[in-house]
C-alpha positions as protocol buffer text, in pm:
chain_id: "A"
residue {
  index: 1
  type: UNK
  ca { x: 0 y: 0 z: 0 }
}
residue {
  index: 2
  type: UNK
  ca { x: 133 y: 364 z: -103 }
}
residue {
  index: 3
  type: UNK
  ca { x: 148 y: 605 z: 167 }
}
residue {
  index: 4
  type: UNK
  ca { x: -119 y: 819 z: -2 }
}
residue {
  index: 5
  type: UNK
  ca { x: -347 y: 482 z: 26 }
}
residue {
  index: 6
  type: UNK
  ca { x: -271 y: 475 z: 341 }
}
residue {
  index: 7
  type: UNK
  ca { x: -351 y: 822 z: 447 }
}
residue {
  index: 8
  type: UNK
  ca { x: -672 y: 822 z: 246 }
}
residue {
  index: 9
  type: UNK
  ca { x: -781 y: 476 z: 408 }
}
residue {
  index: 10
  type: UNK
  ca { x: -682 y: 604 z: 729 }
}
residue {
  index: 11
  type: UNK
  ca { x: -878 y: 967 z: 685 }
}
residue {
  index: 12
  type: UNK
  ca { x: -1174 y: 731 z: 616 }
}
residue {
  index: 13
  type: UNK
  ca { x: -1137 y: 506 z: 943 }
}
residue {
  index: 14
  type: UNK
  ca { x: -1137 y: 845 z: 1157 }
}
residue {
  index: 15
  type: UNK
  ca { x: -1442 y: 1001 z: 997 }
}
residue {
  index: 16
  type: UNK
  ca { x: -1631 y: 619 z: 1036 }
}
residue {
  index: 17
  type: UNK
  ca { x: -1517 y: 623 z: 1406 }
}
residue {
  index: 18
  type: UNK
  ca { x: -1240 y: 361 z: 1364 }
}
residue {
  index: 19
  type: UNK
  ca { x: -999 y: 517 z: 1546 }
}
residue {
  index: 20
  type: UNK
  ca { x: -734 y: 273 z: 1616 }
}
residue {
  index: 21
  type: UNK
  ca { x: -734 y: 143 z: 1240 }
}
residue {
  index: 22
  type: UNK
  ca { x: -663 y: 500 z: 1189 }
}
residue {
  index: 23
  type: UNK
  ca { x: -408 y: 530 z: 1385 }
}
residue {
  index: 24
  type: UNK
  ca { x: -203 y: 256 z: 1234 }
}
residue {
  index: 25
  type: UNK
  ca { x: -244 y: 387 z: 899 }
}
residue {
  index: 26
  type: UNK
  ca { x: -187 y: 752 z: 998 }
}
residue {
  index: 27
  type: UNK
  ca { x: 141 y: 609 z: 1170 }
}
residue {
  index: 28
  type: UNK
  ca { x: 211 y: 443 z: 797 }
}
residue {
  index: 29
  type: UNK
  ca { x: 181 y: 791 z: 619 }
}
residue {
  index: 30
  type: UNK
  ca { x: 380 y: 974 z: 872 }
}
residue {
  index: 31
  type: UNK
  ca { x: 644 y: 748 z: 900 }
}
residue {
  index: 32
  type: UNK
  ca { x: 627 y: 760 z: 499 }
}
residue {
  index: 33
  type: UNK
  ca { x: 632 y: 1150 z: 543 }
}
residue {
  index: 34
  type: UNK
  ca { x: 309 y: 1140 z: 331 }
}
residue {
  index: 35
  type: UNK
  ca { x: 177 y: 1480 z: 447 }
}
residue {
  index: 36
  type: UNK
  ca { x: 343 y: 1448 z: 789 }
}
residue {
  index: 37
  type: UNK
  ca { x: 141 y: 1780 z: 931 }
}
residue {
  index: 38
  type: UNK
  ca { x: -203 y: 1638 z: 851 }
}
residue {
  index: 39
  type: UNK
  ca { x: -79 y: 1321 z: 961 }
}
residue {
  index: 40
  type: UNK
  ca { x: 51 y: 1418 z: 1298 }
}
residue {
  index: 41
  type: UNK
  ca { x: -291 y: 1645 z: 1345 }
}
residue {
  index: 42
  type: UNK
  ca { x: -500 y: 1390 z: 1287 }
}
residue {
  index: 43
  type: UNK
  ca { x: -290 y: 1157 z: 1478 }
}
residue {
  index: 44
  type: UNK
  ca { x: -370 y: 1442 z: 1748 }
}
residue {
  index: 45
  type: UNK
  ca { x: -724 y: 1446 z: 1703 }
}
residue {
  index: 46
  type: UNK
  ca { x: -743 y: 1051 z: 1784 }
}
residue {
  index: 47
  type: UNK
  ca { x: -523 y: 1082 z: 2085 }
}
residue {
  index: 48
  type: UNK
  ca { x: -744 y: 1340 z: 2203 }
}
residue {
  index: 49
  type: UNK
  ca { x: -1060 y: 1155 z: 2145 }
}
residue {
  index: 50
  type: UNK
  ca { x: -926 y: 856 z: 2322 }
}
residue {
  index: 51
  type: UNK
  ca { x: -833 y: 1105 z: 2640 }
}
residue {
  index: 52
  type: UNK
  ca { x: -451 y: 1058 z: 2554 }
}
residue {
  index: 53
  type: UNK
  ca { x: -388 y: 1436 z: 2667 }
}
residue {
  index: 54
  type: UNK
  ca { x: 1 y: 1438 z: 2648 }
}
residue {
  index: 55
  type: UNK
  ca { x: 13 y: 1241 z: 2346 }
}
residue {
  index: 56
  type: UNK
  ca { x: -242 y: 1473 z: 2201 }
}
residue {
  index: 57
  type: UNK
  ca { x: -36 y: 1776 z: 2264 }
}
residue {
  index: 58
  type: UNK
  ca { x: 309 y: 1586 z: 2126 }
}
residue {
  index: 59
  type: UNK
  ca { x: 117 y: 1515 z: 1802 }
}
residue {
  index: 60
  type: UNK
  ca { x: -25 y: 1875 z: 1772 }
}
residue {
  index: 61
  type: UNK
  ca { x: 332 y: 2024 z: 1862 }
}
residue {
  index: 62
  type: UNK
  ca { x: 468 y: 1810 z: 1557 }
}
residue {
  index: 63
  type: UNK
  ca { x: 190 y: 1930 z: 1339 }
}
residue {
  index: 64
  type: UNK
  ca { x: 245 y: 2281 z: 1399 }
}
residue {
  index: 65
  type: UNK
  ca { x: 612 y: 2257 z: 1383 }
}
residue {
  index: 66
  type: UNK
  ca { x: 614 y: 2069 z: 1067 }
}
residue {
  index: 67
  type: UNK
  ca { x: 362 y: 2307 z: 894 }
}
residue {
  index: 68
  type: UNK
  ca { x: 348 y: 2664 z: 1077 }
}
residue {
  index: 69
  type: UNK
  ca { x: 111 y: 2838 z: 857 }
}
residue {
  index: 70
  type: UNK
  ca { x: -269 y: 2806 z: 878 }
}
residue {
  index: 71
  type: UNK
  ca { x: -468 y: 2558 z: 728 }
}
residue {
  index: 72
  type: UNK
  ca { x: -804 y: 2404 z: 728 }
}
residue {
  index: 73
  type: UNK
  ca { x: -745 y: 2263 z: 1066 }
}
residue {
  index: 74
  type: UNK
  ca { x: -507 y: 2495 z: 1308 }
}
residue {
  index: 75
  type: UNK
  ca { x: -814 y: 2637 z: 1500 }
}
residue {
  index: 76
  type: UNK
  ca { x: -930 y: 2323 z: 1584 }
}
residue {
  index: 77
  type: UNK
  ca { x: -587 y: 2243 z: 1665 }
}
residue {
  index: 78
  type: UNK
  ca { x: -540 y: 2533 z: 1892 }
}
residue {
  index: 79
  type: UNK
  ca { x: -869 y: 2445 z: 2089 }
}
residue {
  index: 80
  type: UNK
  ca { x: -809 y: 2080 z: 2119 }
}
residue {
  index: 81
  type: UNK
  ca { x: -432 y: 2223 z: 2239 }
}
residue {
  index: 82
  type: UNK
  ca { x: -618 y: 2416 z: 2510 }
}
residue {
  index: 83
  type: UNK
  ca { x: -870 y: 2149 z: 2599 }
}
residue {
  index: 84
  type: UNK
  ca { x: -519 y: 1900 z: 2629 }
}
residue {
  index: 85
  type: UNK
  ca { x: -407 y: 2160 z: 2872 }
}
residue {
  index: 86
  type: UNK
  ca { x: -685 y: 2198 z: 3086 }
}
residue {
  index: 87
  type: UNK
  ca { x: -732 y: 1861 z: 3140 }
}
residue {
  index: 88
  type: UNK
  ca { x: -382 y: 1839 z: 3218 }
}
residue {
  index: 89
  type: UNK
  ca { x: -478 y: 2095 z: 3485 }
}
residue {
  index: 90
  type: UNK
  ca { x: -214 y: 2276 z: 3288 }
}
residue {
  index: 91
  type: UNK
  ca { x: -433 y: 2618 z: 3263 }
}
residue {
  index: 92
  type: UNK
  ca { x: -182 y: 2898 z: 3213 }
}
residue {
  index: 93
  type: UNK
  ca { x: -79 y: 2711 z: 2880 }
}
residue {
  index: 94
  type: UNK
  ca { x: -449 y: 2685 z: 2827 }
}
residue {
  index: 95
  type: UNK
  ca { x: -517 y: 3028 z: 2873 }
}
residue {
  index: 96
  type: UNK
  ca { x: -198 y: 3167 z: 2629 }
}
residue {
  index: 97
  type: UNK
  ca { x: -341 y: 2894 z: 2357 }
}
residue {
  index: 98
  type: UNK
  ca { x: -674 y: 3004 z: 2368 }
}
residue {
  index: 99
  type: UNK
  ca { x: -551 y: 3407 z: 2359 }
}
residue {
  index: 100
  type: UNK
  ca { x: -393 y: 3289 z: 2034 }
}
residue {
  index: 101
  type: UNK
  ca { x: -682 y: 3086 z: 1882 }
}
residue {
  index: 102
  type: UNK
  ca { x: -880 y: 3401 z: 1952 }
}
residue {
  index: 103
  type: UNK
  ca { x: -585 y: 3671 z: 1794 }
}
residue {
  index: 104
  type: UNK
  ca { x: -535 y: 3432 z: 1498 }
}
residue {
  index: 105
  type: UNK
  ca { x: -908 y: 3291 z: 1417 }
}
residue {
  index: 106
  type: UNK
  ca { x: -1095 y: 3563 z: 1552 }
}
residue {
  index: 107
  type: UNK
  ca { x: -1446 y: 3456 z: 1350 }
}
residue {
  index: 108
  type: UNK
  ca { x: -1356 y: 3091 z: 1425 }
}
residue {
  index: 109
  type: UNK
  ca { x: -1638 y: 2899 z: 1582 }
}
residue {
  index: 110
  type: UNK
  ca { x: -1338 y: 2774 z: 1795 }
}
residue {
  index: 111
  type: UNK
  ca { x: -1286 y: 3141 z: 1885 }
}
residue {
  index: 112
  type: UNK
  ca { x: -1620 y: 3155 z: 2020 }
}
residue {
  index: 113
  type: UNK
  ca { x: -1572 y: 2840 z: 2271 }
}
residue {
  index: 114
  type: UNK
  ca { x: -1247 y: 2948 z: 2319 }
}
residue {
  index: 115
  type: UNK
  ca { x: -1384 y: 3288 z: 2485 }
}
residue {
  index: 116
  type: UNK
  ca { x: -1634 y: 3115 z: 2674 }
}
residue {
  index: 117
  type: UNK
  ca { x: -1343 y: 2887 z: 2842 }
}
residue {
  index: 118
  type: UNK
  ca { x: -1176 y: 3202 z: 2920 }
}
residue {
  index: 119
  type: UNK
  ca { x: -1462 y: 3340 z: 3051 }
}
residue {
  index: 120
  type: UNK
  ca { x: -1441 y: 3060 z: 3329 }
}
């Protein structure tokens, strides 16, 4: 299987709930360095979902690292980063990653829960 396979089967997987299936195949394309930043945020995203906090934030640090501009997906990034961090009882990083969501993605829907977190 091609590391573009891969990614696609994997992108598939995570949107039918099949996380772990994912997971392998989104470990496949990154290790391929098929799209390494979508990998690593998606790898992120299923971390997340599965309450894997620190791994979470690893894979998002990656992402961003690997692919510093914005895309489709750094706002959802940012949250789940702040989200990570809370429930890390980490809240100062919270708080400067949701000030950024809201400077950078300001009419982000992400914004918008971000500001309501803050608000706590």
């Amino acid at each position: 299987m091609s590391a573009k396979q891969a990614y696609n089967k994997a992108k598939q997987y995570f949107f039918d709930g099949e996380l772990l299936k994912a997971k392998e195949l989104f470990l496949y394309s990154l290790n391929k360095n098929y799209l390494p930043a979508t990998s690593s945020y998606y790898l992120g995203e299923i971390a997340y979902k599965l309450g894997k906090y620190k791994k979470a934030l690893a894979y998002y640090k990656k992402s961003i690292s690997l692919y510093p501009k914005k895309t489709s997906f750094t706002d959802r990034l940012l949250y789940h980063t702040g989200i990570s961090f809370l429930n890390l009882n980490q809240r100062k990083n919270a708080k400067l990653t949701f000030e950024k969501l809201i400077k950078d993605f300001p009419d982000s829907k992400y914004a918008k829960l971000a500001k309501k977190k803050l608000e706590k």
